[in-house]
N, CA, C and O of each residue as an XYZ file, in Angstrom:
432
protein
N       0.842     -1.183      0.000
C       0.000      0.000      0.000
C       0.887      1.246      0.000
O       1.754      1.405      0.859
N       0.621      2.254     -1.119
C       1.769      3.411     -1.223
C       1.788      3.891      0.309
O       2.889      4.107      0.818
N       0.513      4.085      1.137
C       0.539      4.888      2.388
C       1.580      3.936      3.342
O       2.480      4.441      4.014
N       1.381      2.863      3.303
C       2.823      2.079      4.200
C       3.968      2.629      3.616
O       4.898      2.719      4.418
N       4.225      3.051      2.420
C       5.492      3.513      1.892
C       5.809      5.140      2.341
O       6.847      5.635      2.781
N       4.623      5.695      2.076
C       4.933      7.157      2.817
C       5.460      7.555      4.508
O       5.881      8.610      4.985
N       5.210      6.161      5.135
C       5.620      6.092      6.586
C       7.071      6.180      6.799
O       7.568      6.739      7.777
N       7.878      5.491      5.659
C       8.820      5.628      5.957
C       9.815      6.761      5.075
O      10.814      7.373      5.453
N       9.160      6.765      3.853
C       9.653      7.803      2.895
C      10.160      8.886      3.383
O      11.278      9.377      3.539
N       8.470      9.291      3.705
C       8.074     10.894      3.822
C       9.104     11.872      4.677
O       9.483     12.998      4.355
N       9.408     11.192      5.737
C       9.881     12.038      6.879
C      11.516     12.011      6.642
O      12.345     12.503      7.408
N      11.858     11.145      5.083
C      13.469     11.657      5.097
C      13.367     11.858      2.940
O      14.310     11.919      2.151
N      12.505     11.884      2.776
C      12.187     12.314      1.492
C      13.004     13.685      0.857
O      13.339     13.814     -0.320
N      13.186     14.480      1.749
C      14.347     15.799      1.365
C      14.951     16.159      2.615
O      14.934     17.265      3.155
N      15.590     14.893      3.089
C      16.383     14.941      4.243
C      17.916     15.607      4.032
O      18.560     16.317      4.804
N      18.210     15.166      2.853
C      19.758     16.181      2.351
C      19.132     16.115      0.744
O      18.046     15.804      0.256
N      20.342     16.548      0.259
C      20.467     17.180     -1.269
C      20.246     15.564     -2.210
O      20.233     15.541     -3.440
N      20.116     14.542     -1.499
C      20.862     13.656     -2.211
C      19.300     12.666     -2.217
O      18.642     12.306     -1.241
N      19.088     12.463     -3.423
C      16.949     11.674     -3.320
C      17.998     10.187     -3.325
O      17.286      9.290     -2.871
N      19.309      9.658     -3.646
C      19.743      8.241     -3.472
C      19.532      8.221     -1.758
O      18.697      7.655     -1.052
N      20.786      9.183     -1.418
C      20.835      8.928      0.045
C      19.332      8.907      0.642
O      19.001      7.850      1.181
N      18.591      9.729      0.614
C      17.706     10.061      0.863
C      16.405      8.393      0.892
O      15.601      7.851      1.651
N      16.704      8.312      0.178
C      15.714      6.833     -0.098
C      16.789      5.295      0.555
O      16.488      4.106      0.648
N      17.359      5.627      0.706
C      18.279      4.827      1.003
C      18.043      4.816      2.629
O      17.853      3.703      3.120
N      18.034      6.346      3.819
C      18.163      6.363      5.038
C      16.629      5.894      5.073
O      16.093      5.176      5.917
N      16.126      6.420      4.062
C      14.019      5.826      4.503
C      14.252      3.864      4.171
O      13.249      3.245      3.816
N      14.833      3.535      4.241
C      15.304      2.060      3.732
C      15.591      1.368      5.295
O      15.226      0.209      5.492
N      16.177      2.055      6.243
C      16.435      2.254      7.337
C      14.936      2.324      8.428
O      14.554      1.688      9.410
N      14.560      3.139      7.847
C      12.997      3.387      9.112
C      11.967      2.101      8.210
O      10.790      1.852      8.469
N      12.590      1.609      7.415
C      11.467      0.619      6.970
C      11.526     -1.016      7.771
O      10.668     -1.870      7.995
N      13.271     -0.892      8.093
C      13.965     -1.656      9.211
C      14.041     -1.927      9.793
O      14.202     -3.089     10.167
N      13.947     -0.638     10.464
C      14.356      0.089     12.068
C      13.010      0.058     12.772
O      12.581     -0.566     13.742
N      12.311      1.287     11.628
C      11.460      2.047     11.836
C      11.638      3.513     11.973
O      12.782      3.942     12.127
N      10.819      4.174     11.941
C      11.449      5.746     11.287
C      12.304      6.495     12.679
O      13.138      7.384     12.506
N      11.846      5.843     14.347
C      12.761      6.125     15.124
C      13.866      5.323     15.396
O      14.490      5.567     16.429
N      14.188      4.521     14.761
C      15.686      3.412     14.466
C      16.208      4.092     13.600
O      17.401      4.226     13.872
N      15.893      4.671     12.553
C      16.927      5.401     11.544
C      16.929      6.976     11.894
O      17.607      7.693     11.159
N      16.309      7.496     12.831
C      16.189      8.778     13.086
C      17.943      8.491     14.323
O      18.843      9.331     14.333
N      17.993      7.232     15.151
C      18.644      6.861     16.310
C      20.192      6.541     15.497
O      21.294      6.966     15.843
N      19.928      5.819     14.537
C      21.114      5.618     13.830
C      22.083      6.955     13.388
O      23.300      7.138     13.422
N      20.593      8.041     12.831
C      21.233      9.111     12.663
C      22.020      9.745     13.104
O      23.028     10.170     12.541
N      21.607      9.941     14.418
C      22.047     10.455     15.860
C      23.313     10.242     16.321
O      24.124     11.034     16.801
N      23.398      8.657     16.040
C      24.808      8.173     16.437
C      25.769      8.505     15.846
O      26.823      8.639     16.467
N      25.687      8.816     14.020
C      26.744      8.946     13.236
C      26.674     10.385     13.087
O      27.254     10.905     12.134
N      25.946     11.180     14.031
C      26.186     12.705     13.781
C      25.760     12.910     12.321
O      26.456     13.318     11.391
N      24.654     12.595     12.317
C      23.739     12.537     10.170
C      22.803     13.205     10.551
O      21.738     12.666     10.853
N      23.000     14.612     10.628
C      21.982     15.701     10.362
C      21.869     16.068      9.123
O      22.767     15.607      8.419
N      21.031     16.791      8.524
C      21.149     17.241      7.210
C      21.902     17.932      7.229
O      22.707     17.873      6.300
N      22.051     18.750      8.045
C      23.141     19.487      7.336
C      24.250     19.160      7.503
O      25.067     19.933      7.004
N      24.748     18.100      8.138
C      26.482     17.494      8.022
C      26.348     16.491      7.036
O      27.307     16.159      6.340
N      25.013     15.888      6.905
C      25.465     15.288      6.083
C      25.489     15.868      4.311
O      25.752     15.118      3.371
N      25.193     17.158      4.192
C      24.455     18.123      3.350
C      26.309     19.432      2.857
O      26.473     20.195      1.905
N      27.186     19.112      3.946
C      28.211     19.507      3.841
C      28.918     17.921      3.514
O      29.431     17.985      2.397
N      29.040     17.020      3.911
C      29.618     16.157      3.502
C      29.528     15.782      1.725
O      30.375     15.262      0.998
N      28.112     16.295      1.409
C      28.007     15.874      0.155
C      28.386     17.262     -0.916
O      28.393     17.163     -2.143
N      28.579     18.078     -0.432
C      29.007     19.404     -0.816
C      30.895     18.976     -1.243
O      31.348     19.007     -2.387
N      31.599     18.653     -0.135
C      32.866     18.438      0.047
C      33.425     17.393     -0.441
O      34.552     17.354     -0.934
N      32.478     16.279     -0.298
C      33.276     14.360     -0.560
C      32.031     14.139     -2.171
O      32.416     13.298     -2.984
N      31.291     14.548     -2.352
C      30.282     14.089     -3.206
C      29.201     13.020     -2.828
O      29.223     12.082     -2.031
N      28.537     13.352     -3.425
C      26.777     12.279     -3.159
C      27.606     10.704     -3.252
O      27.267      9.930     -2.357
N      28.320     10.341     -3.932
C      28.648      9.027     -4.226
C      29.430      8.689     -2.679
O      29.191      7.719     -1.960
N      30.145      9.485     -2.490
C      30.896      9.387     -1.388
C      30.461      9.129     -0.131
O      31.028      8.446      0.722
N      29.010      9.942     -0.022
C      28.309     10.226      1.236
C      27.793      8.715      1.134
O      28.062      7.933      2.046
N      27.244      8.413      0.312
C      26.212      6.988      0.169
C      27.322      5.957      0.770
O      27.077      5.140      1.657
N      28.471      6.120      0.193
C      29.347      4.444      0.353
C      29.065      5.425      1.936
O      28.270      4.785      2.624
N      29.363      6.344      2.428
C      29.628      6.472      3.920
C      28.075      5.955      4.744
O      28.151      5.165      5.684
N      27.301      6.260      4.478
C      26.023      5.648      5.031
C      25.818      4.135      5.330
O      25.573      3.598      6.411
N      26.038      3.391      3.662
C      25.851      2.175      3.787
C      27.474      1.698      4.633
O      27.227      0.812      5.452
N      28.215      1.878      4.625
C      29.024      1.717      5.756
C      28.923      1.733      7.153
O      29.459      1.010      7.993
N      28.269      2.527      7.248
C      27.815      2.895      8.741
C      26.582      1.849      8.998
O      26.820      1.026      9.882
N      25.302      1.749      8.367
C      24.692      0.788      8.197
C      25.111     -0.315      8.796
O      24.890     -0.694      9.946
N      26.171     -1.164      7.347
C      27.071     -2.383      8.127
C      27.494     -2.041      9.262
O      27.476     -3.051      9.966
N      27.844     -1.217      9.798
C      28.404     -1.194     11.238
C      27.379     -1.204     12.202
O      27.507     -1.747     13.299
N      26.095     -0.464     11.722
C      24.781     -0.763     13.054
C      24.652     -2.649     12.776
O      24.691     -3.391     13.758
N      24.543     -3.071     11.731
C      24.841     -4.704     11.612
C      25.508     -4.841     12.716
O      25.058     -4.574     13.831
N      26.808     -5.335     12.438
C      27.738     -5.701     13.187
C      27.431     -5.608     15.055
O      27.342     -6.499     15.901
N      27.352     -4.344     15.131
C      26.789     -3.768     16.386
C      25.572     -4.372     17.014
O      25.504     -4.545     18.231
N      24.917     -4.590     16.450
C      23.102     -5.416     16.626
C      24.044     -6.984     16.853
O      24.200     -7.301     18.032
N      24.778     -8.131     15.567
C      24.725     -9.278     16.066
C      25.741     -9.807     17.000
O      26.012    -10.915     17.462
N      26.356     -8.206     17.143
C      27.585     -8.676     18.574
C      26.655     -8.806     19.926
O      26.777     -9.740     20.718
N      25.757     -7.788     20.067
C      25.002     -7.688     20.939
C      23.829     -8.606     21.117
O      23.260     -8.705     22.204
N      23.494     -9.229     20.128
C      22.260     -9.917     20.268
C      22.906    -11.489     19.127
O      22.484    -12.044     18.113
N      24.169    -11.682     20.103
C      24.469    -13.285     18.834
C      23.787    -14.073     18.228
O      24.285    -14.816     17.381
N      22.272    -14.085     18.582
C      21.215    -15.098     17.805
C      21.111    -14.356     16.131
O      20.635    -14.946     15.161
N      21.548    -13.271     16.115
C      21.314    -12.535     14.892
C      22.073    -12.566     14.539
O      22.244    -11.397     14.194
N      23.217    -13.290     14.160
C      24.756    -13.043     13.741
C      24.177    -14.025     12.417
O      24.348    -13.609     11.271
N      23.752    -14.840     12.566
C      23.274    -15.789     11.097
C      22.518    -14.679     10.168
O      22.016    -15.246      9.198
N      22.314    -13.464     10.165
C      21.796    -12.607      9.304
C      22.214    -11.541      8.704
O      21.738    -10.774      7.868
N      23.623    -11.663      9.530
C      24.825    -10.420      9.317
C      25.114    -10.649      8.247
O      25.367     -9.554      7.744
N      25.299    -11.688      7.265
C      26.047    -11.790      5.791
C      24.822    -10.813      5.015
O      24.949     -9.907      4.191
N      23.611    -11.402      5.645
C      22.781    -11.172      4.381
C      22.097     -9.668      4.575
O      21.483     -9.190      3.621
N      22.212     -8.925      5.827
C      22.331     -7.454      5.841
C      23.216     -7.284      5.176
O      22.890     -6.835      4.077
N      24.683     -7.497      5.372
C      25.664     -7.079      4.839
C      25.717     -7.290      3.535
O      26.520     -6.446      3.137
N      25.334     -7.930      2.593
C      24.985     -8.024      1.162
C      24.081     -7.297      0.862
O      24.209     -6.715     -0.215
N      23.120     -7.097      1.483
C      22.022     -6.364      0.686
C      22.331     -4.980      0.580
O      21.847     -4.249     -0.285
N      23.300     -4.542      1.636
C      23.227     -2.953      2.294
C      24.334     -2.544      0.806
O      24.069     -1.567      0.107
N      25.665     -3.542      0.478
C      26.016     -3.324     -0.194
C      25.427     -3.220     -1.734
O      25.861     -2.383     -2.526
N      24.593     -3.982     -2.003
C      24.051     -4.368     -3.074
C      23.334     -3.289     -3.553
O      23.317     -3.123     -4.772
N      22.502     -2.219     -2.549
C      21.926     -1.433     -2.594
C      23.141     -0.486     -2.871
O      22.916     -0.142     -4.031
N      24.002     -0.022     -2.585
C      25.071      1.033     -3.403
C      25.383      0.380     -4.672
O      25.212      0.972     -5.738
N      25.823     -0.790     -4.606
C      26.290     -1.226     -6.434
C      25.570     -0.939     -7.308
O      25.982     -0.488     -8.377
N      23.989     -1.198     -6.960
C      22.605     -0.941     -8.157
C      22.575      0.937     -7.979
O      22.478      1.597     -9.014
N      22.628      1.366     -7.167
C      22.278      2.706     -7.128
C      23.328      3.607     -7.391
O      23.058      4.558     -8.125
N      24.677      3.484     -6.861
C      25.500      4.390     -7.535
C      25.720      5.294     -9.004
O      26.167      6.363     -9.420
N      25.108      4.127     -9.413
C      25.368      4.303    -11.509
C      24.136      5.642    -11.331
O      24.350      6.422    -12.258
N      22.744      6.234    -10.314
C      21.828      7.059    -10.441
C      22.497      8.601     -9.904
O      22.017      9.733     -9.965
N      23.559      8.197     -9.465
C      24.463      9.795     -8.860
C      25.737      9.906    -10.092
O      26.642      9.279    -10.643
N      24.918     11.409    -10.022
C      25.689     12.331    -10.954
C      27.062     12.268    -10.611
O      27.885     12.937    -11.235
């Protein structure tokens, strides 16, 4: 249903300059939930506007590998802490990447 999609969209839909990154952190609250990726934010200091200077300075391509990086690292972080989830770490960790390989080629 598009309205399940606007739950998580909406509230990072023109979160920085960047509609990849941008759909990418709503990828996160679809996860998380929109206060798991708002929390993730938090942690990596990902306000719009640092992350809005980051993409100013390093480029949109740059910022993304830095997100989905960080990503893998909330992974990592989740199945150290909760080892029953460690059997799912490959396949976060593939997808998170997989999602920059298909999307990169859409940044200028």
């Amino acid at each position: 249903c598009s309205s399940d999609l606007e739950i998580y969209l909406k509230p990072f839909q023109n979160y920085t300059l960047s509609p990849v990154a941008n759909y990418y952190i709503s990828l996160w609250a679809w996860g998380s939930g929109v206060n798991g990726a708002k929390s993730l934010l938090t942690k990596i200091n990902g306000t719009s506007a640092n992350l809005n200077d980051k993409i100013r300075t390093e480029g949109e391509l740059k910022t993304l590998a830095y997100l989905v990086n960080e990503r893998i690292n909330f992974y990592k972080r989740l199945a150290t802490q909760k080892p029953d989830l460690q059997k799912f770490l490959n396949g976060w960790t593939y997808s998170a990447q997989n999602f920059y390989h298909n999307f990169k080629n859409y940044i200028k």
